[in-house]
Coordinates of C-alpha atoms in Angstrom, one line a residue:
M257 CA -0.1 0.0 0.0
S258 CA 1.6 3.6 -0.9
T259 CA 2.3 5.5 1.8
T260 CA 2.6 8.6 -0.3
P261 CA 0.6 11.6 0.9
P262 CA -2.4 13.3 -1.2
P263 CA -1.1 15.9 -3.7
Q264 CA -2.7 18.5 -1.4
E265 CA -0.6 17.8 1.0
L266 CA 2.3 19.1 0.2
T267 CA 1.0 22.4 0.0
T268 CA -1.6 23.0 2.3
D269 CA -0.6 23.7 6.1
T270 CA -3.5 21.6 7.3
H271 CA -2.1 18.7 9.6
T272 CA -3.3 15.5 8.5
A273 CA -4.9 13.6 10.9
A274 CA -3.4 10.3 12.1
H275 CA -6.8 8.5 11.2
E276 CA -6.5 9.4 7.3
L277 CA -3.5 8.0 7.0
P278 CA -2.8 4.5 5.8
A279 CA -2.5 1.9 8.1
D280 CA 1.2 0.7 8.2
D281 CA 2.8 -1.3 10.8
G282 CA 5.8 -1.3 9.6
A283 CA 9.2 -0.2 11.3
F284 CA 8.8 4.0 10.5
A285 CA 5.2 3.8 10.2
W286 CA 5.3 6.0 13.3
L287 CA 7.5 8.3 10.9
R288 CA 5.2 8.6 8.0
A289 CA 2.2 9.2 10.4
L290 CA 3.6 12.4 11.2
G291 CA 3.0 13.7 7.6
P292 CA 5.2 16.5 6.2
R293 CA 4.6 19.1 8.9
G294 CA 5.1 16.9 11.8
R295 CA 8.3 15.4 10.5
R296 CA 10.1 19.1 10.3
A297 CA 8.8 19.3 14.0
F298 CA 10.2 16.0 14.9
A299 CA 13.6 16.8 13.3
G300 CA 13.7 20.1 15.5
A301 CA 12.2 18.6 18.3
F302 CA 15.4 15.9 18.1
G303 CA 18.1 18.2 16.6
G304 CA 17.0 20.3 19.9
Y305 CA 16.8 17.5 22.6
A306 CA 20.5 16.3 21.3
L307 CA 22.2 19.4 21.5
D308 CA 20.4 20.1 25.2
S309 CA 22.0 17.4 26.2
Y310 CA 25.4 17.8 24.9
D311 CA 25.3 21.0 26.4
Y312 CA 24.2 19.2 29.4
F313 CA 27.1 16.7 29.1
T314 CA 29.8 19.5 28.8
L315 CA 29.7 19.6 32.8
P316 CA 29.8 15.9 34.1
L317 CA 32.5 15.2 31.5
S318 CA 34.9 17.8 32.3
M319 CA 34.3 17.6 36.2
V320 CA 37.7 16.0 37.0
A321 CA 39.7 19.2 35.0
L322 CA 37.3 21.4 37.2
A323 CA 37.6 20.1 40.5
A324 CA 41.3 20.5 40.0
Y325 CA 41.7 23.7 38.1
F326 CA 39.6 25.6 41.2
G327 CA 40.1 23.0 43.9
L328 CA 36.7 22.1 44.1
D329 CA 35.9 18.9 46.6
S330 CA 33.3 16.1 46.2
G331 CA 30.6 18.1 47.3
Q332 CA 31.2 21.4 45.9
T333 CA 31.4 19.7 42.1
G334 CA 28.0 17.8 43.4
L335 CA 26.9 21.5 43.5
F336 CA 27.3 22.0 40.1
T337 CA 24.9 19.5 39.1
T338 CA 22.1 20.9 41.8
V339 CA 22.0 23.9 40.5
T340 CA 21.6 23.2 37.0
L341 CA 19.0 21.0 37.6
A342 CA 17.1 23.4 40.3
A343 CA 17.3 25.7 38.1
S344 CA 15.9 23.8 35.2
G345 CA 13.1 22.9 37.1
I346 CA 12.3 26.7 37.5
G347 CA 12.6 26.8 33.5
G348 CA 11.3 24.0 32.1
A349 CA 8.0 24.9 34.1
L350 CA 7.8 28.7 32.9
A351 CA 8.7 27.3 29.3
G352 CA 5.6 25.4 29.5
V353 CA 3.3 28.0 30.4
L354 CA 4.7 29.7 27.7
A355 CA 4.0 27.0 25.3
D356 CA 0.6 26.8 26.4
R357 CA 0.3 30.9 25.8
V358 CA 2.6 31.6 22.6
G359 CA 3.0 28.2 21.1
R360 CA 5.4 25.8 20.8
V361 CA 8.1 26.7 19.0
K362 CA 8.4 30.1 19.6
A363 CA 9.2 28.6 23.3
L364 CA 11.3 26.0 22.1
M365 CA 13.5 28.5 20.2
I366 CA 13.7 30.7 23.2
T367 CA 15.2 27.3 25.5
V368 CA 17.4 26.4 23.0
I369 CA 19.2 30.2 22.8
M370 CA 18.9 30.1 26.2
Y371 CA 21.2 27.3 27.3
A372 CA 23.4 27.7 24.4
V373 CA 24.2 31.0 25.8
F374 CA 25.1 30.4 28.6
T375 CA 26.6 26.9 28.1
V376 CA 29.3 29.6 26.1
A377 CA 29.4 31.8 28.8
C378 CA 30.5 28.9 31.4
G379 CA 33.8 28.8 29.3
F380 CA 34.6 32.1 30.4
A381 CA 33.8 31.5 34.0
P382 CA 36.8 32.8 36.2
N383 CA 35.9 31.1 39.0
F384 CA 33.9 28.5 41.1
E385 CA 31.1 31.3 42.1
S386 CA 30.6 32.8 38.5
L387 CA 30.5 29.3 37.4
L388 CA 28.2 28.3 39.3
V389 CA 25.9 31.2 38.2
F390 CA 26.3 30.6 34.6
R391 CA 25.1 26.7 35.4
A392 CA 22.1 27.8 36.6
L393 CA 21.4 30.2 33.8
Q394 CA 21.8 27.5 31.8
G395 CA 19.6 25.0 33.3
L396 CA 16.7 28.1 32.7
G397 CA 17.4 27.0 29.2
F398 CA 18.2 23.4 29.3
G399 CA 15.2 22.9 31.8
G400 CA 12.1 23.7 29.0
E401 CA 13.6 22.1 25.9
W402 CA 12.4 18.5 26.5
A403 CA 8.7 19.3 27.4
V404 CA 8.3 21.7 25.3
G405 CA 9.9 19.8 22.3
A406 CA 8.1 16.6 23.2
I407 CA 4.4 18.5 23.2
L408 CA 5.4 19.6 19.8
V409 CA 5.9 16.2 18.3
A410 CA 2.8 14.5 20.6
E411 CA 0.4 16.6 18.9
Y412 CA 1.4 15.6 15.4
A413 CA 2.1 11.9 16.7
S414 CA -0.9 9.4 16.0
T415 CA -2.1 7.8 18.7
K416 CA -0.8 4.2 18.2
H417 CA 2.3 5.0 17.3
R418 CA 2.4 8.0 19.9
G419 CA 5.2 6.0 22.3
R420 CA 7.6 5.1 19.9
T421 CA 7.7 8.8 18.1
L422 CA 8.2 10.1 21.4
G423 CA 10.6 7.4 22.3
A424 CA 12.4 8.0 19.0
I425 CA 12.8 11.9 20.1
Q426 CA 14.1 10.7 23.7
S427 CA 16.6 8.5 21.7
S428 CA 18.5 12.0 20.6
W429 CA 19.6 12.5 24.5
A430 CA 21.7 9.6 23.2
V431 CA 22.8 11.1 20.4
G432 CA 24.2 14.4 21.6
W433 CA 25.9 12.3 24.9
A434 CA 27.8 10.6 22.1
M435 CA 29.1 13.9 20.4
A436 CA 29.6 15.0 24.0
A437 CA 31.8 12.2 24.4
I438 CA 33.5 12.3 21.3
V439 CA 34.4 15.5 21.8
Y440 CA 35.2 15.2 24.9
T441 CA 37.8 12.5 24.1
A442 CA 39.5 14.9 21.0
V443 CA 39.6 17.7 23.0
F444 CA 41.1 16.3 26.0
S445 CA 43.2 14.3 24.5
F446 CA 45.0 17.7 22.1
F447 CA 44.3 20.1 25.4
D448 CA 45.9 20.6 28.8
D449 CA 43.3 20.4 31.2
G450 CA 43.0 24.0 32.0
L451 CA 41.8 24.7 28.9
A452 CA 40.3 21.9 27.4
W453 CA 37.3 22.5 30.3
R454 CA 36.3 25.8 28.5
I455 CA 36.8 24.6 25.0
M456 CA 33.5 22.0 25.9
F457 CA 31.7 24.7 27.2
W458 CA 33.2 27.0 23.8
T459 CA 31.6 24.6 21.6
G460 CA 28.0 24.8 23.2
A461 CA 27.4 27.7 20.8
L462 CA 25.8 25.0 18.0
P463 CA 22.7 24.9 19.1
A464 CA 22.0 28.5 17.4
L465 CA 22.6 26.8 13.8
L466 CA 19.3 24.8 14.7
V467 CA 17.1 27.9 15.7
I468 CA 17.5 29.5 12.5
W469 CA 16.6 26.7 11.0
M470 CA 13.2 26.1 12.7
R471 CA 12.3 29.6 12.5
R472 CA 11.9 28.7 9.0
R473 CA 10.4 25.4 8.9
V474 CA 8.7 24.3 12.1
Q475 CA 5.2 25.0 12.8
D476 CA 2.9 24.4 15.5
A477 CA 0.2 21.4 14.7
P478 CA -3.0 23.3 13.8
E479 CA -5.3 21.7 16.2
A480 CA -3.1 22.9 18.9
V481 CA -2.9 26.8 17.5
A482 CA -6.4 26.7 17.4
V483 CA -7.1 25.1 21.0
R484 CA -4.9 27.9 22.1
E485 CA -6.5 30.4 20.3
K486 CA -9.7 29.5 21.9
N487 CA -8.5 29.4 25.7
A488 CA -5.8 32.3 25.3
G489 CA -4.0 32.7 29.0
K490 CA -5.5 29.6 30.6
G491 CA -2.1 27.7 30.2
S492 CA -1.0 28.3 34.0
F493 CA 0.5 26.7 37.2
K494 CA -3.3 27.1 38.8
A495 CA -4.9 25.5 36.4
I496 CA -3.1 22.1 37.2
F497 CA -4.0 22.0 40.5
K498 CA -7.7 22.8 40.1
P499 CA -9.5 19.5 42.1
G500 CA -9.5 17.8 38.4
L501 CA -5.9 17.9 37.9
R502 CA -4.6 18.1 41.2
R503 CA -4.1 14.4 42.2
T504 CA -2.3 14.0 38.6
T505 CA 0.0 16.9 39.3
I506 CA 1.3 15.3 42.5
F507 CA 1.7 12.1 41.2
A508 CA 3.6 12.9 38.0
G509 CA 6.0 14.6 40.0
L510 CA 6.9 11.9 42.4
L511 CA 7.3 9.8 39.3
S512 CA 9.1 12.6 37.3
T513 CA 11.2 13.3 40.8
G514 CA 12.1 9.8 41.1
V515 CA 13.0 8.7 37.5
Q516 CA 15.3 11.7 37.5
G517 CA 16.8 11.2 40.3
G518 CA 18.1 8.0 39.8
Y519 CA 19.1 8.7 35.9
Y520 CA 21.3 12.3 36.8
T521 CA 23.1 10.5 39.6
L522 CA 24.7 8.0 36.8
A523 CA 24.8 10.9 34.5
T524 CA 27.0 13.2 36.3
W525 CA 28.9 10.8 38.6
V526 CA 30.0 7.8 36.4
P527 CA 32.8 9.1 34.5
T528 CA 34.0 10.6 37.6
Y529 CA 33.3 7.1 38.6
L530 CA 35.4 6.0 35.7
K531 CA 38.1 8.2 36.4
S532 CA 38.8 8.6 39.8
D533 CA 37.6 5.0 41.6
R534 CA 38.6 2.8 38.5
G535 CA 41.9 4.7 37.3
L536 CA 40.9 4.5 33.9
S537 CA 42.3 7.3 31.2
V538 CA 40.5 10.0 29.0
V539 CA 40.3 7.2 26.2
N540 CA 39.8 4.5 28.0
T541 CA 36.8 6.6 29.8
G542 CA 35.4 7.7 26.2
G543 CA 35.2 4.1 25.3
Y544 CA 33.6 2.6 28.6
L545 CA 31.3 5.6 27.9
T546 CA 30.4 4.4 24.7
F547 CA 28.9 1.3 26.0
L548 CA 26.7 3.0 28.2
I549 CA 25.4 5.4 25.7
S550 CA 25.2 2.8 23.1
G551 CA 22.9 0.9 25.6
A552 CA 20.6 4.0 26.3
F553 CA 20.4 4.7 22.4
L554 CA 18.8 0.9 21.6
G555 CA 16.7 1.5 25.3
Y556 CA 15.0 4.6 24.5
L557 CA 13.6 3.2 20.6
T558 CA 13.0 -0.4 23.2
G559 CA 11.3 1.6 25.3
G560 CA 9.2 3.6 22.3
Y561 CA 7.8 0.4 21.7
L562 CA 7.6 -1.1 24.6
T563 CA 5.3 2.2 26.2
D564 CA 2.9 1.5 22.9
K565 CA 2.9 -2.8 23.4
L566 CA 2.7 -3.0 27.2
G567 CA 0.9 0.5 28.1
R568 CA 2.8 3.3 29.9
R569 CA 3.0 2.1 33.3
R570 CA 4.2 -1.7 32.9
N571 CA 7.1 -0.2 30.6
I572 CA 8.2 2.2 33.8
W573 CA 7.7 -0.4 36.5
L574 CA 9.4 -3.4 34.7
F575 CA 12.4 -0.5 34.0
A576 CA 12.4 0.7 37.6
L577 CA 13.1 -2.4 38.7
L578 CA 15.9 -3.3 36.2
S579 CA 17.5 0.1 36.6
A580 CA 17.5 -0.3 40.5
V581 CA 19.3 -3.9 40.1
S582 CA 21.7 -2.5 37.4
I583 CA 22.9 0.4 39.4
V584 CA 23.9 -1.9 42.7
A585 CA 25.3 -4.0 40.2
Y586 CA 27.4 -1.7 38.3
G587 CA 28.5 0.1 41.6
N588 CA 29.4 -3.1 43.5
I589 CA 31.9 -4.3 40.9
P590 CA 35.3 -6.0 42.1
S591 CA 38.2 -3.7 41.9
G592 CA 40.3 -5.3 38.6
S593 CA 37.4 -6.7 36.8
N594 CA 37.1 -3.9 34.0
T595 CA 36.0 -6.3 31.7
L596 CA 33.0 -6.6 33.5
L597 CA 32.6 -3.0 33.9
L598 CA 32.3 -2.8 30.5
V599 CA 29.9 -5.6 29.7
L600 CA 27.6 -4.1 32.5
G601 CA 27.8 -0.5 31.2
F602 CA 25.5 -1.2 28.2
P603 CA 22.6 -3.1 30.3
L604 CA 22.9 0.4 32.7
G605 CA 22.2 2.2 30.3
F606 CA 19.6 0.8 28.0
C607 CA 17.5 0.4 31.2
M608 CA 18.2 3.7 32.4
S609 CA 17.1 5.0 29.3
A610 CA 14.3 3.0 28.3
I611 CA 12.2 3.9 31.4
F612 CA 12.2 7.7 29.9
S613 CA 11.0 6.5 26.5
G614 CA 7.1 6.5 27.8
F615 CA 7.5 10.0 29.3
G616 CA 7.0 12.0 26.5
S617 CA 3.7 10.4 25.5
Y618 CA 2.4 9.6 29.0
L619 CA 2.9 13.4 30.3
S620 CA 1.0 14.5 27.1
E621 CA -2.1 11.9 27.4
L622 CA -2.1 13.0 31.2
Y623 CA -3.1 16.7 30.3
P624 CA -5.8 18.9 27.9
T625 CA -4.2 20.5 24.7
A626 CA -4.9 23.7 26.8
V627 CA -2.8 23.3 30.2
R628 CA -0.6 20.7 28.5
G629 CA 2.5 22.7 27.9
A630 CA 2.1 23.8 31.9
G631 CA 1.1 20.3 33.4
Q632 CA 3.8 18.4 31.3
G633 CA 6.6 21.5 31.5
F634 CA 6.1 21.8 35.5
T635 CA 5.8 17.8 36.6
Y636 CA 8.4 16.9 34.8
N637 CA 11.0 19.9 35.6
A638 CA 9.9 19.8 39.0
G639 CA 10.8 16.2 39.1
R640 CA 14.1 17.0 37.9
A641 CA 14.9 19.9 40.6
V642 CA 13.6 17.7 43.2
G643 CA 15.4 14.6 41.9
A644 CA 18.5 17.0 41.3
V645 CA 19.1 16.8 45.3
F646 CA 20.4 12.9 44.9
P647 CA 23.6 13.4 42.9
T648 CA 24.5 16.1 45.3
T649 CA 24.0 13.6 48.1
V650 CA 26.5 11.3 46.2
G651 CA 29.0 14.1 45.8
F652 CA 29.1 14.4 49.9
L653 CA 28.7 10.2 50.6
A654 CA 32.0 9.9 48.1
D655 CA 34.2 11.1 50.1
S656 CA 33.3 8.5 52.6
W657 CA 32.0 5.5 50.9
G658 CA 33.8 5.9 47.3
V659 CA 31.5 7.4 44.4
G660 CA 31.0 3.4 43.3
G661 CA 29.0 3.1 46.4
A662 CA 27.5 6.1 47.0
L663 CA 25.8 5.4 43.4
I664 CA 23.5 3.1 45.0
F665 CA 21.4 5.9 46.4
G666 CA 20.5 6.3 43.2
A667 CA 18.2 3.2 42.8
I668 CA 16.6 4.9 45.6
G669 CA 15.3 7.0 43.1
Y670 CA 13.6 4.3 41.0
G671 CA 11.8 2.8 44.0
I672 CA 10.0 6.1 44.2
A673 CA 9.4 6.3 40.5
A674 CA 7.1 2.4 41.0
L675 CA 5.2 3.8 44.2
A676 CA 3.9 7.0 41.9
L677 CA 2.8 4.8 39.5
L678 CA -0.2 3.8 42.3
G679 CA -1.7 6.7 41.8
L680 CA -1.2 7.7 37.8
P681 CA -3.9 5.7 35.6
E682 CA -3.2 3.8 31.9
T683 CA -3.3 6.3 29.2
R684 CA -2.1 4.1 26.0
G685 CA -4.6 4.8 23.2
K686 CA -6.1 7.9 24.5
E687 CA -6.8 10.5 22.1
L688 CA -5.0 14.4 22.8
A689 CA -8.0 16.5 23.6

């Protein structure tokens, strides 16, 4: 059966609804179902989130060099992550409301510009305090990108394929992570550490190129535009705490707190763990991260598929359990067993990423269109802000427990996520309204 859209699709601005597209269960049916405008939105959100990830990982990958340059202890370096994530909670919540009021694409471009400008500024920081401030400001933009981009694509995606579509968007985080690891390996191999960390931050200017393209090519889904015009000004924090949505907002925030607390514990401290506790060189650390990132990429795609097949809640429950087990195993690998460390990086990356794949579709389906930005932006980023306590706790525990031992603290986050699901409904197959 042909999957070529009718001729008028190429010349009209009207989004073709998912049920008007040919039925197709092929591997890329989810992409075809988006239509031309939806695929451009997908490209914009994918690129934005990949570069969001890239800019985020400039810090964890440079952590050892930063600590040596400014003479920081583990608690202070952990504070960088906490400040970034706490600020991202504020930025993400505000970006969600902005997306409801001015549109998804405009809000997306603002967030990308914000995180790009202040990532570059970090490279010019003269001291610990200024770097902390710049990283907090970077966090404001960093926090909003995913929520806004996920909503933009969710409103184009078909009900049948929404999980896979948003899982594919989520996989761009691994792409950005891989880009950062490659650049890190090259920069720290050719430059002295005192300059290399600055160069890493300066490369964060790349997202500005994406904004230029998005401004010309990407548009909101027409249905979302119509709802926004009809409900002008209704997107607000107050709206998502009204009786009909209050329970959803509270439990979705707890779910996000648990998952992101566990995730950012690993994302922040694994590079330091590999270099400090395991004694790996820059090149070897990059090699070990390749296994972790490869597992993450496949985890995002697999989790997106399973969230459509098993349902949103079952997928999250499954990978919350597997992620907790993987953290405990990874943090307890005996000294000298670096081959096992290498091998276990793959399932660790796979599990801690697969749990995220359902978030874009699940949070989008929990809220109506008029307040979807506010709801998704607040719950995802409030969870990120509260979850920021986990990496800092690991930082303070690392001096006495070792980084590997302290990583186990991240497993607690996945327990919180599993419990939070008890207060949320299953939404698989739900039409966005």
